């Protein structure tokens, strides 16, 4: 595998379910990011991790819980989501010193029913 | 809020240069301008970035005005595969609505 991979690519979950999104980067980067892209809306930065430490949380509801066990892996744990949380969730990585040069994964298309 | 403004859409003929403008009059002197594009149903792709000088890479050229209030991304020979939404970012990781570029045969 090369670049940034995300699994699953598609996910349908009920509002009472618990699920996790996984992101893995094979680029030797040390910063990782979660974004949300809703229909007809711009990308929204959710979380930033540098060297496994969370450095940014853009007022994301607690039903989204990120985890970064090492510099190559990033998870987004989901629980008791709402239908308006349906969106494309994108993971990206970069060198910590070059946050403007990010490499994105293909995204997970999430539908909350 | 995004620090940049872009036209919502543009058309370009295949094989011609596509010139995408961006206004970023409020960015500070040490903030970079960077460009991404997003092809439908894919993750965004980094294109290029610059601070003061014009930049060129294998994908595009970036022309930044001397006062740094605006810039232009140039795709020298647009192809159908360049059809995408192009985002200009200024200083912060805030994506606006971007410019939807349609390259037509």
Short mmCIF file of C-alpha atoms in Angstrom, two decimals:
data_model
loop_
_atom_site.label_atom_id
_atom_site.label_comp_id
_atom_site.label_asym_id
_atom_site.label_seq_id
_atom_site.Cartn_x
_atom_site.Cartn_y
_atom_site.Cartn_z
CA UNK A 1 0.00 0.00 0.00
CA UNK A 2 1.17 3.48 -0.75
CA UNK A 3 -0.01 6.94 0.22
CA UNK A 4 -2.94 7.31 2.59
CA UNK A 5 -5.52 4.56 2.93
CA UNK A 6 -8.89 4.67 4.65
CA UNK A 7 -11.24 1.89 5.68
CA UNK A 8 -14.05 1.29 5.26
CA UNK A 9 -14.78 3.22 2.10
CA UNK A 10 -18.51 3.16 2.79
CA UNK A 11 -20.34 2.80 6.09
CA UNK A 12 -24.01 2.81 7.00
CA UNK A 13 -24.82 2.93 10.69
CA UNK A 14 -27.79 3.50 12.93
CA UNK A 15 -27.88 6.28 15.49
CA UNK A 16 -27.29 3.86 18.36
CA UNK A 17 -24.35 2.05 16.78
CA UNK A 18 -20.67 2.38 17.58
CA UNK A 19 -18.22 2.20 14.72
CA UNK A 20 -14.67 3.28 13.92
CA UNK A 21 -13.00 4.75 10.87
CA UNK A 22 -9.38 3.85 10.21
CA UNK A 23 -6.68 5.80 8.42
CA UNK A 24 -3.14 4.65 7.69
CA UNK A 25 -0.35 6.60 6.01
CA UNK A 26 2.72 5.05 4.38
CA UNK A 27 4.56 8.31 3.72
CA UNK A 28 6.66 8.65 6.86
CA UNK A 29 4.71 11.71 7.94
CA UNK A 30 4.29 12.83 11.55
CA UNK A 31 1.08 14.86 11.36
CA UNK A 32 -2.40 13.52 10.67
CA UNK A 33 -5.77 15.18 10.18
CA UNK A 34 -9.48 14.39 10.10
CA UNK A 35 -11.81 16.41 7.88
CA UNK A 36 -15.55 16.31 7.32
CA UNK A 37 -17.09 17.13 3.95
CA UNK A 38 -20.88 17.46 3.92
CA UNK A 39 -22.85 17.80 0.73
CA UNK A 40 -22.57 21.28 -0.79
CA UNK A 41 -20.31 22.46 2.06
CA UNK A 42 -16.57 23.14 2.22
CA UNK A 43 -14.18 20.78 3.90
CA UNK A 44 -14.14 21.25 7.67
CA UNK A 45 -11.03 20.48 9.65
CA UNK A 46 -11.98 18.41 12.69
CA UNK A 47 -8.80 17.26 14.44
CA UNK A 48 -5.04 17.64 14.07
CA UNK A 49 -2.41 15.33 15.52
CA UNK A 50 1.31 16.09 15.57
CA UNK A 51 3.66 13.32 16.73
CA UNK A 52 0.63 11.41 18.12
CA UNK A 53 -0.50 14.36 20.23
CA UNK A 54 -3.76 16.15 19.51
CA UNK A 55 -2.99 19.78 18.77
CA UNK A 56 -6.28 20.96 17.38
CA UNK A 57 -9.96 20.18 17.99
CA UNK A 58 -12.28 22.47 16.09
CA UNK A 59 -15.24 22.30 18.47
CA UNK A 60 -16.15 18.83 17.34
CA UNK A 61 -19.01 17.15 19.28
CA UNK A 62 -17.91 14.47 21.72
CA UNK A 63 -19.74 11.76 19.77
CA UNK A 64 -16.64 11.88 17.53
CA UNK A 65 -13.60 10.56 19.39
CA UNK A 66 -10.22 10.48 17.63
CA UNK A 67 -7.33 8.22 18.51
CA UNK A 68 -3.76 8.33 17.23
CA UNK A 69 -1.76 5.36 18.58
CA UNK A 70 1.29 6.15 16.43
CA UNK A 71 2.31 8.50 13.63
CA UNK A 72 1.07 6.12 10.94
CA UNK A 73 -2.42 5.36 12.21
CA UNK A 74 -5.42 7.50 13.00
CA UNK A 75 -8.87 6.40 14.08
CA UNK A 76 -12.18 8.16 14.43
CA UNK A 77 -14.52 6.43 16.86
CA UNK A 78 -18.19 7.15 16.29
CA UNK A 79 -21.08 6.69 18.70
CA UNK A 80 -24.68 7.89 18.91
CA UNK A 81 -24.39 9.87 15.71
CA UNK A 82 -27.11 11.98 14.17
CA UNK A 83 -28.37 11.91 10.57
CA UNK A 84 -26.70 15.28 9.96
CA UNK A 85 -23.35 13.60 10.61
CA UNK A 86 -23.72 11.81 7.28
CA UNK A 87 -20.80 13.02 5.18
CA UNK A 88 -17.51 12.12 3.56
CA UNK A 89 -14.81 11.80 6.22
CA UNK A 90 -11.33 12.43 4.93
CA UNK A 91 -8.00 11.68 6.52
CA UNK A 92 -4.79 13.46 5.55
CA UNK A 93 -1.15 13.42 6.58
CA UNK A 94 1.83 15.73 6.25
CA UNK A 95 5.18 16.51 7.71
CA UNK A 96 4.57 18.52 10.85
CA UNK A 97 6.69 21.38 9.50
CA UNK A 98 4.82 21.44 6.18
CA UNK A 99 1.13 21.41 7.15
CA UNK A 100 0.19 23.06 3.87
CA UNK A 101 1.37 20.04 1.86
CA UNK A 102 -1.13 17.41 2.90
CA UNK A 103 -1.83 14.07 1.29
CA UNK A 104 -5.41 12.90 1.50
CA UNK A 105 -6.96 9.48 1.58
CA UNK A 106 -9.98 8.57 -0.56
CA UNK A 107 -12.40 9.11 2.32
CA UNK A 108 -15.11 7.13 4.06
CA UNK A 109 -18.66 7.84 2.91
CA UNK A 110 -20.75 7.66 6.10
CA UNK A 111 -24.51 7.43 6.16
CA UNK A 112 -26.34 7.63 9.49
CA UNK A 113 -29.85 6.24 9.43
CA UNK B 1 -13.60 31.91 7.92
CA UNK B 2 -11.65 31.43 4.71
CA UNK B 3 -9.14 34.17 4.01
CA UNK B 4 -9.50 33.72 0.26
CA UNK B 5 -12.12 34.38 -2.39
CA UNK B 6 -12.43 32.56 -5.71
CA UNK B 7 -14.93 32.59 -8.57
CA UNK B 8 -17.40 29.73 -8.16
CA UNK B 9 -16.89 28.28 -11.62
CA UNK B 10 -14.83 28.55 -14.81
CA UNK B 11 -14.69 26.83 -18.16
CA UNK B 12 -11.59 26.08 -20.19
CA UNK B 13 -11.07 24.50 -23.59
CA UNK B 14 -8.99 21.35 -23.68
CA UNK B 15 -5.37 22.10 -24.54
CA UNK B 16 -5.61 25.73 -23.54
CA UNK B 17 -4.18 27.30 -20.40
CA UNK B 18 -6.48 27.48 -17.41
CA UNK B 19 -5.91 30.54 -15.24
CA UNK B 20 -7.60 30.34 -11.86
CA UNK B 21 -7.60 33.53 -9.78
CA UNK B 22 -7.64 33.89 -6.02
CA UNK B 23 -7.89 36.96 -3.82
CA UNK B 24 -6.18 36.80 -0.44
CA UNK B 25 -5.79 40.43 0.57
CA UNK B 26 -5.94 39.70 4.32
CA UNK B 27 -3.16 37.13 4.65
CA UNK B 28 -0.11 38.23 6.57
CA UNK B 29 3.40 38.52 5.22
CA UNK B 30 4.58 35.14 6.46
CA UNK B 31 1.52 33.10 5.46
CA UNK B 32 1.77 30.82 2.49
CA UNK B 33 -0.73 30.54 -0.34
CA UNK B 34 -1.43 26.97 -1.33
CA UNK B 35 -3.63 25.22 -3.82
CA UNK B 36 -5.43 21.92 -3.84
CA UNK B 37 -7.87 20.32 -6.19
CA UNK B 38 -10.58 17.75 -5.65
CA UNK B 39 -11.77 15.55 -8.44
CA UNK B 40 -15.31 14.31 -7.93
CA UNK B 41 -15.62 11.62 -5.23
CA UNK B 42 -11.91 11.67 -4.42
CA UNK B 43 -9.84 13.21 -1.64
CA UNK B 44 -8.22 16.60 -2.31
CA UNK B 45 -4.83 16.62 -3.99
CA UNK B 46 -2.06 19.07 -3.12
CA UNK B 47 -0.91 21.08 -6.15
CA UNK B 48 1.53 23.82 -5.21
CA UNK B 49 2.31 26.50 -2.66
CA UNK B 50 4.17 29.82 -2.56
CA UNK B 51 5.06 32.74 -0.34
CA UNK B 52 6.37 35.61 -2.45
CA UNK B 53 8.04 34.23 -5.54
CA UNK B 54 6.36 32.56 -8.47
CA UNK B 55 6.54 28.79 -8.31
CA UNK B 56 6.35 26.01 -10.88
CA UNK B 57 6.17 22.26 -10.58
CA UNK B 58 5.12 19.39 -12.81
CA UNK B 59 1.45 20.11 -12.21
CA UNK B 60 1.09 23.88 -12.39
CA UNK B 61 2.53 27.35 -11.99
CA UNK B 62 1.65 29.81 -9.27
CA UNK B 63 1.92 33.53 -9.91
CA UNK B 64 1.71 35.72 -6.81
CA UNK B 65 1.32 39.48 -7.16
CA UNK B 66 4.00 41.65 -5.67
CA UNK B 67 1.63 42.99 -3.02
CA UNK B 68 0.58 39.39 -2.22
CA UNK B 69 -3.09 40.30 -2.34
CA UNK B 70 -3.87 37.85 -5.10
CA UNK B 71 -2.49 34.94 -7.05
CA UNK B 72 -3.23 32.88 -10.14
CA UNK B 73 -2.88 29.16 -10.59
CA UNK B 74 -1.99 28.25 -14.15
CA UNK B 75 -2.54 24.85 -15.71
CA UNK B 76 -0.61 25.35 -18.95
CA UNK B 77 -2.33 22.76 -21.12
CA UNK B 78 -5.59 21.74 -19.51
CA UNK B 79 -6.91 18.23 -20.12
CA UNK B 80 -10.31 16.70 -19.41
CA UNK B 81 -8.77 15.05 -16.33
CA UNK B 82 -8.14 18.51 -14.87
CA UNK B 83 -11.88 18.99 -14.38
CA UNK B 84 -12.17 19.44 -10.61
CA UNK B 85 -12.84 21.90 -7.81
CA UNK B 86 -9.74 24.00 -7.14
CA UNK B 87 -9.15 25.40 -3.68
CA UNK B 88 -6.92 28.33 -2.78
CA UNK B 89 -5.92 28.52 0.87
CA UNK B 90 -4.21 31.43 2.57
CA UNK B 91 -2.37 30.81 5.81
CA UNK B 92 -4.90 28.58 7.51
CA UNK B 93 -6.27 25.13 6.79
CA UNK B 94 -9.65 26.53 5.84
CA UNK B 95 -11.16 25.36 2.60
CA UNK B 96 -13.72 27.63 0.99
CA UNK B 97 -16.10 26.71 -1.80
CA UNK B 98 -13.33 26.78 -4.40
CA UNK B 99 -13.60 27.18 -8.17
CA UNK B 100 -15.26 24.41 -10.16
CA UNK B 101 -13.18 24.15 -13.33
CA UNK B 102 -14.77 22.41 -16.29
CA UNK B 103 -12.39 21.51 -19.11
CA UNK B 104 -14.33 20.94 -22.31
CA UNK B 105 -13.34 19.23 -25.56
#
